[in-house]
Amino acid sequence: MEFQKDLVKICEMYPQLKLNFRYKIWETDFLRFYHGQINYNISKTSISLYTTIYKGKKSCSFSLKGPTKEMLVEKIESVLALIDKLPEDPDFIDLEDDLTKSEEKIKTNNIKKVDLDRKIQILKNVAKTLESYKFKIYGTFICNYRTLIFVNSNGINKREISSPIYLECKAVNQKNEVTVLETYGGERFESFKETEFISNLTEKVKIACNEVIDVNPGEYEVILAPRCIGEYFMYLGSSIHAQSLDSKQSFFEGKVNEKVFLKSITLYDDPKNEKLINFDYNSDGHIYKKLSIIHQGIFKNFFVDNYYGRKLNMLKNGAEGSALVMETGTKNLQEIIKSVKKGLYISSLHYMNFINRKETSITGLTRDGTFLIENGNITKVVNNLRFTENISDIIKGISEIENKAYTIPYSENYGEFGMHSVRMPHVKVTGFKISSSTRTV
Amino acid sequence: MKKLVYDIVNKLDLPGITYADVRFTDTDTQSIYFEKGNLKHFGFDLDSQALGIRVLTDGCWGFAGTTILNSNSIDKTIKRAISNAKIGSKFRSDPVAFKKLNAVQDSFLYQPEEDPFQMDDKEKIDYLEKIARKLNGNEQIVYSYVYTELYRQYKIFANTIGTFVDSMIYDSMPMMYVLASNGKESMCRTFPGHMNGRRGGFEIVRQQNMEVQTEEIIEEAIELLSAPRIEEERADIIIGNGHLALQLHESVGHATEADRIFGKEISYAGKTFIKPEMLGNFRYGSDLVNIFSDSTNKAGMGYHIVDDEGTPGTIVDIVKNGILVDQQTSQETAALLGVKPSSNMLASYADDIPLIRMTNFCLSPGTGSLDDLIKSTENGYYIDYTKTWSIDDNRHNFQFTTEIGWKIKDGELKHIVKEPTYFGITPEFWASCDGICGEEEWEFHGTFHCGKGEPGQAMHLSHGVAPARFKNIVCNVKA
């Protein structure tokens, strides 16, 4: 790519500076549907360059849309007049210098492969199947195509291409607004099994047709769906980033190689896992490889990027927590449900926010299907519930882990957004604190 | 650019296209971030241009946007918008319909007192560096930052009805934060809080007087480490302006966006407990509660001549004497509800599709000062500065934590309390409102970061509020 070569040349033109470039060519085709019909389809394209210039320990950053070599040189020259006047960042040591490259895979542009007609046909099939249950579908069907280029003055010159697909389909009961959710995410559309997707959603719809009840606040035995435990781990991720050590907000500070959870808990970050959306590099351009985070209950590693690795004298590892995988357990889901005399099945979480990040205290709500379990069977739909809990206590309370894992995708949706995914099983948690009911589904 | 927009609108005046609008934005942003007294980030994004084309064909919306503004890309964008609508109409059973509005031609160019994009960058950095250094001297303060975001956006809006409006706005958002630790736990304080965005230039940053507040937030953060928590199950609470703006935002603002009623936001932001049949008869709050949407007040970040589908700015009562009377609407949802459109369709950038967004969403003032309200409180808490916020997807059950609270006993502020956490059910909470301060306490608070929509958009908006008291609220929720 010509502009990638230009970026390398510009680094050579300014040997007195440390230049860091992130160049992105990004496109999305974003279908949003509601009430069993299209809301709108959006096509967006963008070419952007994010540049940071260091002169010694002084720095300045800027973005350019649709950049050319001439535009960039002009901007650098204008910044040079300013940069000497800026105060230093004494903590800055150097830019990323990991030159390891990942093998570049040929990626299909899924915007072309899964075009609007194809998406609509799939959604029509889903909508039609659910008609007889009086449920309608709401959600998004997104395809992205992104080329990301990393160039810097330390010789980094790398490229990553991705084209993730994301389908989120909520089925909503037209009588009482009970919702259930099914998602698909990945880069290989061949892995999307339409029949299986519709069948999974239909099974959830059947359960969602049951009576709706309210439950009182208190401690419950709960089964968390893979999406839920995935989200708790993602929130806990803020304590795993090295930056949280610097800002004194990490739950894991001083706990490396200490037992933090039960032996059954093993978690790693696996950006090349074939069941997940893959990543070659972290946001610095460092190679992104599999990393153990919690091994048999023992905390092993922080996510360490270039800046905080150098500042805190930690070994940088390029991990970012974008592909979390939890080890499976021994029992199947039916056995786990059977083991609950009276409890809750929680499908999805909503609007979580930390009360105290270091303590991992959090509040949030259930969403898209909360169910009562009685004598080992899912019996009724429960109004959405609020929990106020420490995430660390939720994980400490895991008493069973399913013997199967599921891929759960997340679309970030803001700006030139990306997608990522996690691979999680169902888990059973004892003593889960429900603090109030929403009194609505 | 006006000619470009004009030419594109003319190209869209085609048989089969019921309606189309074209927007162009040119946005400048600058951010300055000091951490522990040191400049960590000085960045800018200038002349960030975007174009968006929205087309209604065969009863279906199609949209395409781009930041690549050459003629080839623009032609492709026009074609994609039209084809998105045409293909999409195959999966549309209820055609979009609304009444045509009158055309508007006008211009609004806001003049800040201190244009941050004309100022010397060094002056801004020096100003903030002094504040950052003042935050960084105390042993118990383990982390601090000072952050300021400066924003300017020029926009052109045109549609096939004949509306053509351009505008220039300036918004600024200063913030500082300290984290105190005693080795066991940590407590934070911010200033001026999370609803810290305002319409204006660098004068907004200076008006906050952050340099005067540094000692106070340091002392309070340290004092919070040893402060008690609220012990009562329930208490009366007076909510200060900064946090009340968020309470209003989450439990009334988002709840009264009409796209939620029709399920258009179910997949992400959520629904609302409000149903169309509630308009005109549902008790949302006590008789004191009057809430309105006002896109005509130039002091707020929600001012505009027309929204992003050409509806002129207006004032709409949402809650009148405690009764829900209207919604924030688009032309399409207004037609479905049988009301007038409220001029609430907005997009963050031209390459974003417009959504129903709050503009200046306000609680009407009552009477008296904050001192009067505290004096008339026998036993309760005065709380402010948002720490945590969460609300369910029907906007019915909320729980908020503020950074700090003050015990009120016999009409006087006593000791501080840490992390006051209260919970409520929206209409019950607003029904418990028994006092709202007067105009002398009423002011705009706002944010740059109201997230909504898919693809997601972060919107600038304001809330006019005066401190208010709520009776018998559950206020000691703990993890």
PDB file of C-alpha atoms in Angstrom, chain A residues 27-48 50 54 57 59-66 75 78-79 82 85-92 111 116-117 120 123-124 127 136-140 142 166 168 170 172 177-179 243 245-249 307-308 311 350-356 358-359 361-368 384-390 412-417 433 435-441, chain B residues 33-36 38-49 60-68 73 77 80 83-85 87-96 120-122 125-126 129 133 142-143 177 179 181 183-187 229 250 261-273 275 332 336 351-355 387-399 401 419 421 423 425 428 450-458 477-479:
ATOM      1  CA  GLU A  27     -16.137   0.460   6.324  1.00  0.00           C
ATOM      2  CA  THR A  28     -19.376  -0.801   7.840  1.00  0.00           C
ATOM      3  CA  ASP A  29     -22.698  -1.978   6.528  1.00  0.00           C
ATOM      4  CA  PHE A  30     -25.038  -1.763   9.470  1.00  0.00           C
ATOM      5  CA  LEU A  31     -28.590  -3.094   9.297  1.00  0.00           C
ATOM      6  CA  ARG A  32     -30.882  -2.263  12.171  1.00  0.00           C
ATOM      7  CA  PHE A  33     -34.262  -3.946  12.442  1.00  0.00           C
ATOM      8  CA  TYR A  34     -37.223  -3.676  14.793  1.00  0.00           C
ATOM      9  CA  HIS A  35     -40.763  -5.005  15.071  1.00  0.00           C
ATOM     10  CA  GLY A  36     -40.018  -7.643  12.428  1.00  0.00           C
ATOM     11  CA  GLN A  37     -38.960  -5.137   9.784  1.00  0.00           C
ATOM     12  CA  ILE A  38     -36.051  -2.927   8.806  1.00  0.00           C
ATOM     13  CA  ASN A  39     -35.459   0.307  10.711  1.00  0.00           C
ATOM     14  CA  TYR A  40     -32.600   1.467   8.487  1.00  0.00           C
ATOM     15  CA  ASN A  41     -29.449   0.273   6.778  1.00  0.00           C
ATOM     16  CA  ILE A  42     -26.374   2.436   7.127  1.00  0.00           C
ATOM     17  CA  SER A  43     -23.244   2.335   4.994  1.00  0.00           C
ATOM     18  CA  LYS A  44     -20.249   4.255   6.315  1.00  0.00           C
ATOM     19  CA  THR A  45     -16.713   4.656   5.048  1.00  0.00           C
ATOM     20  CA  SER A  46     -13.769   6.371   6.668  1.00  0.00           C
ATOM     21  CA  ILE A  47     -10.033   6.735   6.187  1.00  0.00           C
ATOM     22  CA  SER A  48      -8.197   8.137   9.174  1.00  0.00           C
ATOM     23  CA  TYR A  50      -3.894   8.977  14.198  1.00  0.00           C
ATOM     24  CA  TYR A  54       7.439  12.739  20.480  1.00  0.00           C
ATOM     25  CA  LYS A  57       9.639  13.559  26.367  1.00  0.00           C
ATOM     26  CA  SER A  59       4.465  14.964  22.721  1.00  0.00           C
ATOM     27  CA  CYS A  60       1.491  16.019  20.665  1.00  0.00           C
ATOM     28  CA  SER A  61      -1.204  13.950  18.917  1.00  0.00           C
ATOM     29  CA  PHE A  62      -3.539  14.657  16.041  1.00  0.00           C
ATOM     30  CA  SER A  63      -5.965  12.962  13.702  1.00  0.00           C
ATOM     31  CA  LEU A  64      -6.405  13.432   9.981  1.00  0.00           C
ATOM     32  CA  LYS A  65      -9.289  12.248   7.830  1.00  0.00           C
ATOM     33  CA  GLY A  66      -8.441  11.107   4.297  1.00  0.00           C
ATOM     34  CA  LYS A  75       0.736  19.048   9.923  1.00  0.00           C
ATOM     35  CA  SER A  78       3.026  22.982  12.183  1.00  0.00           C
ATOM     36  CA  VAL A  79       3.248  20.834  15.322  1.00  0.00           C
ATOM     37  CA  LEU A  82       4.467  24.096  19.121  1.00  0.00           C
ATOM     38  CA  LYS A  85       6.692  24.885  24.249  1.00  0.00           C
ATOM     39  CA  LEU A  86       4.915  21.919  25.824  1.00  0.00           C
ATOM     40  CA  PRO A  87       5.754  20.460  29.234  1.00  0.00           C
ATOM     41  CA  GLU A  88       7.458  17.057  29.332  1.00  0.00           C
ATOM     42  CA  ASP A  89       5.959  13.757  30.325  1.00  0.00           C
ATOM     43  CA  PRO A  90       8.763  12.426  32.567  1.00  0.00           C
ATOM     44  CA  ASP A  91       7.255   8.916  32.436  1.00  0.00           C
ATOM     45  CA  PHE A  92       7.603   8.501  28.676  1.00  0.00           C
ATOM     46  CA  ILE A 111     -19.659  -6.557   3.473  1.00  0.00           C
ATOM     47  CA  LEU A 116     -28.106  -6.490   2.305  1.00  0.00           C
ATOM     48  CA  ASP A 117     -30.277  -8.890   0.282  1.00  0.00           C
ATOM     49  CA  ILE A 120     -32.757  -9.548   4.780  1.00  0.00           C
ATOM     50  CA  LEU A 123     -33.978 -12.081   8.993  1.00  0.00           C
ATOM     51  CA  LYS A 124     -37.182 -12.860   7.117  1.00  0.00           C
ATOM     52  CA  ALA A 127     -39.127 -13.478  11.733  1.00  0.00           C
ATOM     53  CA  LYS A 136     -41.136 -10.169  16.686  1.00  0.00           C
ATOM     54  CA  ILE A 137     -37.451  -9.611  16.065  1.00  0.00           C
ATOM     55  CA  TYR A 138     -35.338  -6.541  16.933  1.00  0.00           C
ATOM     56  CA  GLY A 139     -31.612  -6.136  16.543  1.00  0.00           C
ATOM     57  CA  THR A 140     -28.630  -5.521  14.301  1.00  0.00           C
ATOM     58  CA  ILE A 142     -23.437  -5.764  10.928  1.00  0.00           C
ATOM     59  CA  TYR A 166     -22.222  -9.547  14.079  1.00  0.00           C
ATOM     60  CA  GLU A 168     -27.853  -9.805  17.371  1.00  0.00           C
ATOM     61  CA  LYS A 170     -33.851 -10.179  20.121  1.00  0.00           C
ATOM     62  CA  VAL A 172     -39.826  -9.707  21.830  1.00  0.00           C
ATOM     63  CA  GLU A 177     -42.482  -7.392  25.998  1.00  0.00           C
ATOM     64  CA  VAL A 178     -40.540 -10.337  27.448  1.00  0.00           C
ATOM     65  CA  THR A 179     -37.311 -10.523  25.430  1.00  0.00           C
ATOM     66  CA  GLN A 243      -2.702   1.148  33.789  1.00  0.00           C
ATOM     67  CA  LEU A 245      -1.848  -0.346  38.875  1.00  0.00           C
ATOM     68  CA  ASP A 246      -0.588   3.109  38.009  1.00  0.00           C
ATOM     69  CA  SER A 247      -3.929   4.725  38.873  1.00  0.00           C
ATOM     70  CA  LYS A 248      -4.149   2.654  42.101  1.00  0.00           C
ATOM     71  CA  GLN A 249      -7.418   1.087  41.021  1.00  0.00           C
ATOM     72  CA  TYR A 307       3.675   2.834  27.931  1.00  0.00           C
ATOM     73  CA  TYR A 308       2.855   1.266  31.275  1.00  0.00           C
ATOM     74  CA  LYS A 311       6.794   3.174  33.200  1.00  0.00           C
ATOM     75  CA  HIS A 350     -27.523  -4.358  31.380  1.00  0.00           C
ATOM     76  CA  TYR A 351     -26.077  -0.975  32.369  1.00  0.00           C
ATOM     77  CA  MET A 352     -23.365  -2.074  34.746  1.00  0.00           C
ATOM     78  CA  ASN A 353     -21.216   0.520  36.431  1.00  0.00           C
ATOM     79  CA  PHE A 354     -18.589   0.331  39.138  1.00  0.00           C
ATOM     80  CA  ILE A 355     -19.338   1.808  42.535  1.00  0.00           C
ATOM     81  CA  ASN A 356     -15.744   1.238  43.632  1.00  0.00           C
ATOM     82  CA  LYS A 358     -10.661  -1.312  43.288  1.00  0.00           C
ATOM     83  CA  GLU A 359     -13.147  -3.208  45.418  1.00  0.00           C
ATOM     84  CA  SER A 361     -18.246  -3.338  43.643  1.00  0.00           C
ATOM     85  CA  ILE A 362     -20.723  -2.906  40.853  1.00  0.00           C
ATOM     86  CA  THR A 363     -24.397  -2.399  40.177  1.00  0.00           C
ATOM     87  CA  GLY A 364     -26.352  -3.438  37.120  1.00  0.00           C
ATOM     88  CA  LEU A 365     -29.438  -5.255  35.936  1.00  0.00           C
ATOM     89  CA  THR A 366     -30.578  -8.433  34.293  1.00  0.00           C
ATOM     90  CA  ARG A 367     -32.044  -8.259  30.785  1.00  0.00           C
ATOM     91  CA  ASP A 368     -33.329 -10.357  27.874  1.00  0.00           C
ATOM     92  CA  ASN A 384     -35.629  -7.843  35.448  1.00  0.00           C
ATOM     93  CA  LEU A 385     -33.614  -7.527  38.646  1.00  0.00           C
ATOM     94  CA  ARG A 386     -30.920  -5.264  40.007  1.00  0.00           C
ATOM     95  CA  PHE A 387     -27.780  -6.667  41.593  1.00  0.00           C
ATOM     96  CA  THR A 388     -25.273  -4.779  43.732  1.00  0.00           C
ATOM     97  CA  GLU A 389     -22.256  -6.997  44.228  1.00  0.00           C
ATOM     98  CA  ASN A 390     -18.482  -7.283  44.157  1.00  0.00           C
ATOM     99  CA  GLU A 412     -18.359  -1.816  20.169  1.00  0.00           C
ATOM    100  CA  ASN A 413     -20.467   0.359  17.836  1.00  0.00           C
ATOM    101  CA  TYR A 414     -18.883   3.797  18.489  1.00  0.00           C
ATOM    102  CA  GLY A 415     -16.716   5.689  15.986  1.00  0.00           C
ATOM    103  CA  GLU A 416     -14.769   3.432  13.636  1.00  0.00           C
ATOM    104  CA  PHE A 417     -15.806   0.563  15.828  1.00  0.00           C
ATOM    105  CA  LYS A 433     -27.184 -10.647  45.783  1.00  0.00           C
ATOM    106  CA  SER A 435     -30.830  -5.737  45.585  1.00  0.00           C
ATOM    107  CA  SER A 436     -34.171  -4.782  43.971  1.00  0.00           C
ATOM    108  CA  SER A 437     -36.702  -5.618  41.282  1.00  0.00           C
ATOM    109  CA  THR A 438     -37.491  -3.426  38.287  1.00  0.00           C
ATOM    110  CA  ARG A 439     -41.106  -4.693  38.308  1.00  0.00           C
ATOM    111  CA  THR A 440     -40.904  -4.790  34.507  1.00  0.00           C
ATOM    112  CA  VAL A 441     -39.600  -7.269  31.932  1.00  0.00           C
TER     113      VAL A 441
ATOM    114  CA  TYR B  33      -4.949  15.838  29.785  1.00  0.00           C
ATOM    115  CA  PHE B  34      -2.651  16.154  32.785  1.00  0.00           C
ATOM    116  CA  GLU B  35      -2.091  13.136  35.024  1.00  0.00           C
ATOM    117  CA  LYS B  36      -0.369  13.452  38.391  1.00  0.00           C
ATOM    118  CA  ASN B  38       2.300  15.945  34.060  1.00  0.00           C
ATOM    119  CA  LEU B  39       0.988  16.563  30.559  1.00  0.00           C
ATOM    120  CA  LYS B  40       0.111  13.105  29.216  1.00  0.00           C
ATOM    121  CA  HIS B  41      -1.891  14.078  26.198  1.00  0.00           C
ATOM    122  CA  PHE B  42      -2.284  17.131  24.056  1.00  0.00           C
ATOM    123  CA  GLY B  43      -4.227  16.226  20.970  1.00  0.00           C
ATOM    124  CA  PHE B  44      -6.422  17.695  18.308  1.00  0.00           C
ATOM    125  CA  ASP B  45      -8.577  16.687  15.421  1.00  0.00           C
ATOM    126  CA  LEU B  46      -9.144  19.672  13.166  1.00  0.00           C
ATOM    127  CA  ASP B  47     -11.313  20.027  10.086  1.00  0.00           C
ATOM    128  CA  SER B  48     -12.772  16.587  10.508  1.00  0.00           C
ATOM    129  CA  GLN B  49     -15.301  16.663   7.690  1.00  0.00           C
ATOM    130  CA  CYS B  60     -38.095   2.977   4.084  1.00  0.00           C
ATOM    131  CA  TRP B  61     -35.121   5.016   5.282  1.00  0.00           C
ATOM    132  CA  GLY B  62     -31.712   4.492   3.709  1.00  0.00           C
ATOM    133  CA  PHE B  63     -28.584   6.223   4.914  1.00  0.00           C
ATOM    134  CA  ALA B  64     -24.972   6.485   3.840  1.00  0.00           C
ATOM    135  CA  GLY B  65     -22.184   8.571   5.258  1.00  0.00           C
ATOM    136  CA  THR B  66     -18.552   9.170   4.498  1.00  0.00           C
ATOM    137  CA  THR B  67     -15.519  11.148   5.577  1.00  0.00           C
ATOM    138  CA  ILE B  68     -14.009  10.815   2.105  1.00  0.00           C
ATOM    139  CA  SER B  73     -16.885   8.874  -2.962  1.00  0.00           C
ATOM    140  CA  THR B  77     -22.528   7.587  -1.020  1.00  0.00           C
ATOM    141  CA  ARG B  80     -25.652   3.603  -1.346  1.00  0.00           C
ATOM    142  CA  SER B  83     -30.050   1.456  -2.639  1.00  0.00           C
ATOM    143  CA  ASN B  84     -30.140   0.955   1.145  1.00  0.00           C
ATOM    144  CA  ALA B  85     -33.652   2.434   1.152  1.00  0.00           C
ATOM    145  CA  ILE B  87     -33.512  -2.880  -0.824  1.00  0.00           C
ATOM    146  CA  GLY B  88     -34.559  -2.223   2.761  1.00  0.00           C
ATOM    147  CA  SER B  89     -38.152  -1.573   1.679  1.00  0.00           C
ATOM    148  CA  LYS B  90     -38.442  -5.308   0.877  1.00  0.00           C
ATOM    149  CA  PHE B  91     -38.310  -5.863   4.649  1.00  0.00           C
ATOM    150  CA  ARG B  92     -40.582  -3.043   5.742  1.00  0.00           C
ATOM    151  CA  SER B  93     -44.255  -3.695   6.488  1.00  0.00           C
ATOM    152  CA  ASP B  94     -45.255  -0.311   8.025  1.00  0.00           C
ATOM    153  CA  PRO B  95     -44.183   2.439   5.613  1.00  0.00           C
ATOM    154  CA  VAL B  96     -42.647   5.545   7.191  1.00  0.00           C
ATOM    155  CA  ASP B 120      -2.414  30.284  21.867  1.00  0.00           C
ATOM    156  CA  ASP B 121      -2.209  26.580  22.824  1.00  0.00           C
ATOM    157  CA  LYS B 122       0.484  27.372  25.366  1.00  0.00           C
ATOM    158  CA  ILE B 125      -1.832  24.347  28.679  1.00  0.00           C
ATOM    159  CA  ASP B 126      -0.247  26.715  31.215  1.00  0.00           C
ATOM    160  CA  GLU B 129      -0.907  22.824  34.296  1.00  0.00           C
ATOM    161  CA  ARG B 133       0.265  20.735  39.897  1.00  0.00           C
ATOM    162  CA  VAL B 142      -2.418   8.718  44.916  1.00  0.00           C
ATOM    163  CA  TYR B 143      -3.799   9.735  41.553  1.00  0.00           C
ATOM    164  CA  TYR B 177     -10.269  14.378  39.670  1.00  0.00           C
ATOM    165  CA  LEU B 179      -8.183   9.779  44.296  1.00  0.00           C
ATOM    166  CA  SER B 181      -6.069   6.209  49.494  1.00  0.00           C
ATOM    167  CA  GLY B 183      -3.799   1.729  51.710  1.00  0.00           C
ATOM    168  CA  LYS B 184      -7.032  -0.113  52.473  1.00  0.00           C
ATOM    169  CA  GLU B 185      -9.595   1.779  50.469  1.00  0.00           C
ATOM    170  CA  SER B 186      -9.748   4.653  48.039  1.00  0.00           C
ATOM    171  CA  MET B 187     -12.210   7.537  47.581  1.00  0.00           C
ATOM    172  CA  ARG B 229     -21.815   5.482  55.298  1.00  0.00           C
ATOM    173  CA  GLU B 250     -31.692   9.011  32.951  1.00  0.00           C
ATOM    174  CA  ILE B 261     -42.028   3.574  22.846  1.00  0.00           C
ATOM    175  CA  PHE B 262     -42.045   2.047  19.377  1.00  0.00           C
ATOM    176  CA  GLY B 263     -39.235  -0.392  20.112  1.00  0.00           C
ATOM    177  CA  LYS B 264     -36.654   1.223  17.852  1.00  0.00           C
ATOM    178  CA  GLU B 265     -34.032   1.160  20.621  1.00  0.00           C
ATOM    179  CA  ILE B 266     -34.816  -2.237  22.153  1.00  0.00           C
ATOM    180  CA  SER B 267     -31.728  -3.831  20.692  1.00  0.00           C
ATOM    181  CA  TYR B 268     -29.306  -1.546  22.554  1.00  0.00           C
ATOM    182  CA  ALA B 269     -30.424   1.429  24.675  1.00  0.00           C
ATOM    183  CA  GLY B 270     -33.686  -0.221  25.620  1.00  0.00           C
ATOM    184  CA  LYS B 271     -37.391   0.392  25.907  1.00  0.00           C
ATOM    185  CA  THR B 272     -39.427   2.655  28.194  1.00  0.00           C
ATOM    186  CA  PHE B 273     -42.150   1.935  30.702  1.00  0.00           C
ATOM    187  CA  LYS B 275     -46.983   3.642  26.610  1.00  0.00           C
ATOM    188  CA  GLU B 332     -42.158   9.905  12.101  1.00  0.00           C
ATOM    189  CA  LEU B 336     -47.604   7.840  15.099  1.00  0.00           C
ATOM    190  CA  ASP B 351     -22.067  10.600   8.767  1.00  0.00           C
ATOM    191  CA  ASP B 352     -24.363   9.497  11.618  1.00  0.00           C
ATOM    192  CA  ILE B 353     -28.086   8.966  11.118  1.00  0.00           C
ATOM    193  CA  PRO B 354     -30.295  11.308  13.211  1.00  0.00           C
ATOM    194  CA  LEU B 355     -31.977   9.826  16.286  1.00  0.00           C
ATOM    195  CA  LYS B 387     -20.019   8.475  41.037  1.00  0.00           C
ATOM    196  CA  THR B 388     -22.116   5.619  39.621  1.00  0.00           C
ATOM    197  CA  TRP B 389     -25.261   5.476  37.562  1.00  0.00           C
ATOM    198  CA  SER B 390     -27.387   2.600  36.346  1.00  0.00           C
ATOM    199  CA  ILE B 391     -30.983   2.246  35.118  1.00  0.00           C
ATOM    200  CA  ASP B 392     -32.913  -0.649  33.653  1.00  0.00           C
ATOM    201  CA  ASP B 393     -33.903  -0.926  30.026  1.00  0.00           C
ATOM    202  CA  ASN B 394     -37.451   0.308  30.766  1.00  0.00           C
ATOM    203  CA  ARG B 395     -36.063   3.385  32.620  1.00  0.00           C
ATOM    204  CA  HIS B 396     -38.013   2.255  35.667  1.00  0.00           C
ATOM    205  CA  ASN B 397     -35.498   1.068  38.280  1.00  0.00           C
ATOM    206  CA  PHE B 398     -32.452   3.272  38.850  1.00  0.00           C
ATOM    207  CA  GLN B 399     -29.621   3.278  41.343  1.00  0.00           C
ATOM    208  CA  THR B 401     -24.082   6.610  43.942  1.00  0.00           C
ATOM    209  CA  GLU B 419     -20.657   6.790  48.621  1.00  0.00           C
ATOM    210  CA  THR B 421     -26.201   5.015  47.180  1.00  0.00           C
ATOM    211  CA  PHE B 423     -32.391   3.432  44.537  1.00  0.00           C
ATOM    212  CA  ILE B 425     -38.669   3.445  40.812  1.00  0.00           C
ATOM    213  CA  GLU B 428     -42.583   6.862  42.630  1.00  0.00           C
ATOM    214  CA  CYS B 450     -24.768  10.833  26.021  1.00  0.00           C
ATOM    215  CA  GLY B 451     -24.545   7.491  24.238  1.00  0.00           C
ATOM    216  CA  LYS B 452     -27.371   6.141  22.119  1.00  0.00           C
ATOM    217  CA  GLY B 453     -28.105   4.470  18.824  1.00  0.00           C
ATOM    218  CA  GLU B 454     -26.562   1.821  16.625  1.00  0.00           C
ATOM    219  CA  PRO B 455     -24.009   2.656  15.324  1.00  0.00           C
ATOM    220  CA  GLY B 456     -23.479   4.509  18.593  1.00  0.00           C
ATOM    221  CA  GLN B 457     -23.388   8.272  18.851  1.00  0.00           C
ATOM    222  CA  ALA B 458     -22.233  10.503  21.713  1.00  0.00           C
ATOM    223  CA  VAL B 477     -27.734   0.086  49.259  1.00  0.00           C
ATOM    224  CA  LYS B 478     -24.410  -1.742  49.690  1.00  0.00           C
ATOM    225  CA  ALA B 479     -22.498  -4.364  47.733  1.00  0.00           C
TER     226      ALA B 479
END
